[in-house]
Short mmCIF file of C-alpha atoms in Angstrom, two decimals:
data_model
loop_
_atom_site.label_atom_id
_atom_site.label_comp_id
_atom_site.label_asym_id
_atom_site.label_seq_id
_atom_site.Cartn_x
_atom_site.Cartn_y
_atom_site.Cartn_z
CA UNK A 17 3.92 149.01 -32.88
CA UNK A 18 4.84 152.42 -34.23
CA UNK A 19 7.05 152.29 -37.35
CA UNK A 20 8.84 155.57 -36.71
CA UNK A 21 11.83 154.51 -34.61
CA UNK A 22 14.77 154.24 -36.99
CA UNK A 23 17.11 152.40 -34.65
CA UNK A 24 14.68 150.06 -32.91
CA UNK A 25 15.81 146.44 -33.22
CA UNK A 26 12.44 144.87 -33.97
CA UNK A 27 12.37 141.21 -34.87
CA UNK A 28 10.03 140.72 -37.72
CA UNK A 29 7.12 138.30 -37.68
CA UNK A 30 7.56 135.28 -39.86
CA UNK A 31 5.25 136.48 -42.65
CA UNK A 32 7.68 137.39 -45.29
CA UNK A 33 7.47 137.00 -49.02
CA UNK A 34 10.49 135.32 -50.41
CA UNK A 35 10.87 135.35 -53.97
CA UNK A 36 13.35 133.80 -56.14
CA UNK A 37 13.44 132.90 -59.79
CA UNK A 38 16.28 132.19 -62.17
CA UNK A 39 16.60 129.83 -65.10
CA UNK A 40 19.57 128.30 -66.77
CA UNK A 41 18.83 126.36 -69.92
CA UNK A 42 21.79 124.84 -71.79
CA UNK A 43 21.43 122.82 -74.96
CA UNK A 44 23.80 120.77 -77.09
CA UNK A 45 23.20 118.21 -79.83
CA UNK A 46 23.61 115.31 -77.41
CA UNK A 47 21.68 116.62 -74.41
CA UNK A 48 19.19 119.11 -73.08
CA UNK A 49 19.91 120.28 -69.58
CA UNK A 50 17.53 122.54 -67.69
CA UNK A 51 18.36 124.03 -64.36
CA UNK A 52 15.81 126.37 -62.83
CA UNK A 53 16.70 128.28 -59.71
CA UNK A 54 13.65 130.03 -58.38
CA UNK A 55 13.80 133.54 -56.96
CA UNK A 56 10.31 133.84 -55.56
CA UNK A 57 9.95 136.35 -52.82
CA UNK A 58 8.91 134.72 -49.58
CA UNK A 59 8.87 137.26 -46.75
CA UNK A 60 10.07 135.65 -43.54
CA UNK A 61 12.82 134.61 -41.28
CA UNK A 62 15.03 136.40 -38.87
CA UNK A 63 18.05 135.96 -41.09
CA UNK A 64 18.67 134.86 -44.65
CA UNK A 65 19.00 131.20 -45.39
CA UNK A 66 22.27 129.87 -46.70
CA UNK A 67 22.71 130.39 -50.46
CA UNK A 68 21.72 126.84 -51.27
CA UNK A 69 18.49 127.20 -49.29
CA UNK A 70 17.77 130.86 -49.88
CA UNK A 71 14.36 131.46 -51.41
CA UNK A 72 14.17 135.17 -51.21
CA UNK A 73 15.47 138.64 -50.69
CA UNK A 74 14.26 139.56 -47.23
CA UNK A 75 15.37 138.94 -43.70
CA UNK A 76 14.69 140.73 -40.45
CA UNK A 77 16.33 143.96 -39.43
CA UNK A 78 19.65 143.23 -37.75
CA UNK A 79 22.85 145.09 -36.99
CA UNK A 80 25.08 145.63 -39.99
CA UNK A 81 27.49 142.82 -40.73
CA UNK A 82 27.96 139.78 -42.95
CA UNK A 83 25.05 137.41 -43.37
CA UNK A 84 25.61 133.66 -43.42
CA UNK A 85 26.14 133.99 -47.17
CA UNK A 86 29.12 136.26 -46.45
CA UNK A 87 27.56 139.40 -47.93
CA UNK A 88 28.16 142.66 -46.08
CA UNK A 89 24.97 144.67 -45.57
CA UNK A 90 24.91 148.43 -44.97
CA UNK A 91 24.58 149.82 -41.46
CA UNK A 92 21.09 150.64 -40.21
CA UNK A 93 21.81 151.70 -36.64
CA UNK A 94 22.49 155.42 -36.53
CA UNK A 95 20.83 156.16 -39.86
CA UNK A 96 19.02 159.50 -39.68
CA UNK A 97 16.06 159.88 -42.03
CA UNK A 98 14.95 163.28 -43.24
CA UNK A 99 11.32 162.22 -43.23
CA UNK A 100 8.53 163.83 -41.26
CA UNK A 101 6.13 161.45 -39.58
CA UNK A 102 6.12 157.64 -39.43
CA UNK A 103 8.50 155.78 -41.70
CA UNK A 104 10.15 152.40 -42.23
CA UNK A 105 13.73 151.74 -43.30
CA UNK A 106 14.74 149.40 -46.10
CA UNK A 107 18.45 148.62 -46.40
CA UNK A 108 20.40 146.02 -48.33
CA UNK A 109 22.00 144.98 -51.58
CA UNK A 110 21.08 144.76 -55.25
CA UNK A 111 22.35 141.64 -57.00
CA UNK A 112 22.28 140.30 -60.57
CA UNK A 113 21.41 136.65 -61.15
CA UNK A 114 23.26 135.22 -64.15
CA UNK A 115 23.71 131.76 -65.71
CA UNK A 116 27.14 131.54 -64.05
CA UNK A 117 25.79 132.61 -60.65
CA UNK A 118 22.01 132.04 -60.57
CA UNK A 119 21.72 131.73 -56.78
CA UNK A 120 23.76 134.29 -54.85
CA UNK A 121 24.36 136.51 -57.86
CA UNK A 122 26.92 139.26 -58.29
CA UNK A 123 26.88 142.88 -57.09
CA UNK A 124 24.71 145.09 -59.28
CA UNK A 125 25.48 148.80 -58.82
CA UNK A 126 23.32 151.81 -59.64
CA UNK A 127 19.90 150.15 -59.64
CA UNK A 128 17.02 152.60 -59.31
CA UNK A 129 14.89 151.47 -56.35
CA UNK A 130 11.41 152.90 -55.95
CA UNK A 131 8.94 151.91 -53.25
CA UNK A 132 5.34 152.37 -54.39
CA UNK A 133 1.93 151.87 -52.80
CA UNK A 134 -0.86 149.88 -54.43
CA UNK A 135 -2.02 152.94 -56.38
CA UNK A 136 1.49 152.92 -57.93
CA UNK A 137 2.26 156.26 -56.31
CA UNK A 138 5.95 156.57 -55.36
CA UNK A 139 6.67 156.68 -51.62
CA UNK A 140 10.47 156.88 -51.73
CA UNK A 141 13.32 156.18 -54.10
CA UNK A 142 17.07 155.87 -54.17
CA UNK A 143 19.88 154.29 -56.18
CA UNK A 144 22.24 151.57 -55.02
CA UNK A 145 25.87 152.60 -54.83
CA UNK A 146 28.98 151.28 -56.58
CA UNK A 147 28.85 148.12 -54.45
CA UNK A 148 25.10 147.63 -54.87
CA UNK A 149 24.30 148.80 -51.33
CA UNK A 150 21.37 151.06 -50.44
CA UNK A 151 19.45 152.44 -47.49
CA UNK A 152 16.09 154.14 -47.79
CA UNK A 153 13.51 155.71 -45.46
CA UNK A 154 9.93 155.19 -46.64
CA UNK A 155 7.17 157.42 -45.20
CA UNK A 156 4.06 155.44 -44.32
CA UNK A 157 0.76 156.17 -42.57
CA UNK A 158 0.24 154.98 -39.01
CA UNK A 159 -0.18 151.22 -39.16
CA UNK A 160 1.84 150.88 -42.36
CA UNK A 161 0.71 150.35 -45.93
CA UNK A 162 0.78 147.74 -48.69
CA UNK A 163 2.92 148.19 -51.75
CA UNK A 164 5.88 146.91 -53.72
CA UNK A 165 9.54 147.55 -54.51
CA UNK A 166 10.42 148.41 -58.09
CA UNK A 167 13.90 147.73 -59.49
CA UNK A 168 14.97 149.44 -62.72
CA UNK A 169 18.29 149.33 -64.55
CA UNK A 170 18.89 149.97 -68.23
CA UNK A 171 19.30 146.77 -70.20
CA UNK A 172 17.55 144.54 -67.64
CA UNK A 173 13.90 143.53 -67.21
CA UNK A 174 12.06 145.60 -64.61
CA UNK A 175 11.23 143.75 -61.39
CA UNK A 176 8.27 144.69 -59.18
CA UNK A 177 8.42 142.75 -55.95
CA UNK A 178 5.31 142.24 -53.81
CA UNK A 179 6.55 141.12 -50.43
CA UNK A 180 5.05 142.13 -47.13
CA UNK A 181 3.24 145.19 -45.86
CA UNK A 182 5.46 148.16 -45.06
CA UNK A 183 4.84 148.22 -41.32
CA UNK A 184 8.05 147.12 -39.56
CA UNK A 185 10.77 149.42 -38.22
CA UNK A 186 13.29 148.22 -40.76
CA UNK A 187 13.97 145.37 -43.12
CA UNK A 188 17.29 144.26 -44.53
CA UNK A 189 16.92 143.15 -48.12
CA UNK A 190 18.74 141.38 -50.90
CA UNK A 191 17.02 142.43 -54.09
CA UNK A 192 17.67 140.42 -57.23
CA UNK A 193 17.38 141.29 -60.87
CA UNK A 194 17.65 138.72 -63.67
CA UNK A 195 19.69 138.91 -66.80
CA UNK A 196 17.78 138.59 -70.07
CA UNK A 197 18.38 134.86 -70.53
CA UNK A 198 17.20 133.89 -67.05
CA UNK A 199 14.13 136.06 -67.44
CA UNK A 200 13.06 134.90 -70.88
CA UNK A 201 13.13 131.07 -70.72
CA UNK A 202 10.00 130.42 -68.59
CA UNK A 203 8.08 133.08 -70.48
CA UNK A 204 8.93 131.36 -73.75
CA UNK A 205 7.87 127.98 -72.38
CA UNK A 206 4.52 129.43 -71.27
CA UNK A 207 3.91 131.33 -74.51
CA UNK A 208 3.81 134.68 -72.74
CA UNK A 209 2.31 137.49 -74.83
CA UNK A 210 4.36 140.65 -74.29
CA UNK A 211 1.16 142.70 -74.23
CA UNK A 212 -0.07 140.79 -71.18
CA UNK A 213 0.90 140.56 -67.50
CA UNK A 214 3.01 137.84 -65.93
CA UNK A 215 3.45 136.61 -62.34
CA UNK A 216 5.89 134.21 -60.76
CA UNK A 217 5.43 133.27 -57.16
CA UNK A 218 6.10 130.77 -54.44
CA UNK A 219 4.13 129.23 -51.61
CA UNK A 220 5.85 128.54 -48.30
CA UNK A 221 4.94 127.34 -44.84
CA UNK A 222 4.33 130.24 -42.47
CA UNK A 223 6.16 128.63 -39.54
CA UNK A 224 8.91 126.49 -41.04
CA UNK A 225 9.42 128.77 -44.07
CA UNK A 226 10.00 125.79 -46.36
CA UNK A 227 8.33 125.57 -49.79
CA UNK A 228 4.89 124.01 -49.72
CA UNK A 229 3.86 121.31 -52.12
CA UNK A 230 0.22 120.36 -52.66
CA UNK A 231 -1.23 123.87 -52.85
CA UNK A 232 -3.57 124.77 -55.68
CA UNK A 233 -3.46 128.33 -56.99
CA UNK A 234 -6.44 129.93 -58.66
CA UNK A 235 -6.00 133.27 -60.40
CA UNK A 236 -8.65 135.84 -61.26
CA UNK A 237 -7.03 136.09 -64.71
CA UNK A 238 -4.42 134.33 -66.81
CA UNK A 239 -3.28 130.72 -66.89
CA UNK A 240 -1.64 129.05 -63.89
CA UNK A 241 1.38 126.75 -64.21
CA UNK A 242 3.60 125.05 -61.64
CA UNK A 243 7.31 124.34 -61.55
CA UNK A 244 7.73 120.62 -62.05
CA UNK A 245 10.04 118.26 -60.20
CA UNK A 246 12.66 116.37 -62.14
CA UNK A 247 13.50 118.78 -64.94
CA UNK A 248 12.30 122.00 -63.30
CA UNK A 249 10.29 123.79 -65.95
CA UNK A 250 6.84 125.44 -65.83
CA UNK A 251 4.00 123.03 -66.66
CA UNK A 252 0.34 123.84 -67.12
CA UNK A 253 -0.82 120.22 -66.79
CA UNK A 254 0.05 120.05 -63.09
CA UNK A 255 -2.75 120.60 -60.57
CA UNK A 256 -0.81 121.94 -57.58
CA UNK A 257 2.58 123.12 -56.38
CA UNK A 258 5.37 120.57 -56.43
CA UNK A 259 8.37 120.35 -54.08
CA UNK A 260 9.69 123.81 -55.04
CA UNK A 261 6.36 125.45 -54.12
CA UNK A 262 6.62 127.62 -57.23
CA UNK A 263 3.83 128.77 -59.52
CA UNK A 264 3.38 131.07 -62.51
CA UNK A 265 0.48 133.03 -63.95
CA UNK A 266 0.92 133.79 -67.64
CA UNK A 267 -1.02 136.03 -70.00
CA UNK A 268 -3.21 137.90 -67.54
CA UNK A 269 -4.62 141.31 -68.52
CA UNK A 270 -2.43 144.08 -67.09
CA UNK A 271 -3.77 145.35 -63.78
CA UNK A 272 -4.83 143.73 -60.50
CA UNK A 273 -4.72 139.94 -60.23
CA UNK A 274 -6.09 138.14 -57.18
CA UNK A 275 -4.54 134.82 -56.24
CA UNK A 276 -6.53 132.34 -54.12
CA UNK A 277 -4.62 129.41 -52.63
CA UNK A 278 -6.23 126.11 -51.62
CA UNK A 279 -5.07 123.14 -49.57
CA UNK A 280 -7.62 120.58 -50.63
CA UNK A 281 -10.94 122.45 -50.60
CA UNK A 282 -9.85 124.94 -47.95
CA UNK A 283 -8.79 128.48 -48.82
CA UNK A 284 -5.50 129.05 -47.03
CA UNK A 285 -4.47 132.45 -48.44
CA UNK A 286 -5.39 135.21 -50.85
CA UNK A 287 -3.11 137.88 -52.30
CA UNK A 288 -3.70 140.65 -54.81
CA UNK A 289 -0.81 141.86 -56.94
CA UNK A 290 -0.46 144.12 -59.97
CA UNK A 291 0.81 143.12 -63.39
CA UNK A 292 2.09 145.07 -66.38
CA UNK A 293 2.79 144.35 -70.06
CA UNK A 294 6.17 144.08 -71.76
CA UNK A 295 9.38 143.40 -69.85
CA UNK A 296 8.05 143.61 -66.30
CA UNK A 297 8.33 140.75 -63.83
CA UNK A 298 5.79 140.63 -60.98
CA UNK A 299 7.15 138.54 -58.12
CA UNK A 300 5.18 137.42 -55.08
CA UNK A 301 5.54 134.98 -52.20
CA UNK A 302 2.60 133.72 -50.17
CA UNK A 303 2.88 132.22 -46.66
CA UNK A 304 0.30 129.57 -45.75
CA UNK A 305 -0.51 127.86 -42.43
CA UNK A 306 0.73 124.35 -41.77
#
């Protein structure tokens, strides 16, 4: 289809990166309690899951109104973009995940949102408003393009979210940033070198959109770990995704990283992302066939 119609009500295909990752780690002298809530970006579904089930920021373009989580998204119908040629529309909310609200999060205003292609060239940018709402027209070539959404706000780690190709008419988004404590715990556990790149991702079933256990992730660089069951922390001694479907790649040289996913001996998906040093979080979600 042609991505230029701003008000077309396209229903997105189910390939959607959802990405979710938050950590709460509380310690006292009589106990150690770890709660990890994963924000790994799985691109899919025609509407967001309920907060308890939600694994990511994206759902299909719909009329403005409250989602099942009760959040009010900005209107898309009637939006006029001052863009020549084909474009896609991204609209939604920026939220901050905190230890007190690591799932749904709280409104995060005035986040700088930049959509970039895989050469890191900016395609479009905007800033969320006082309520954390935004709407953005992104020029793309015919057939769409691959890229990522960058979230920047002073005092918070930068997030660069690799979701799906930019080739649908519009996508309604809930973009999450992490406070410093939720961001730092898994990196500390994995011994992340600040000079190196870092990836956190999730694997989900393409049709059912549920996390996929039993998938092995190989990375062209860095060290792979998986979120464990029980106490959910990253572990490098696991051989495949557990029930959360979540994986990490720590200490990879900054630049492109190719992920190859296996179910048994069969390659079920590949995905290339970019990584950066210092306080930058690369998020990715990968759909795999049943």
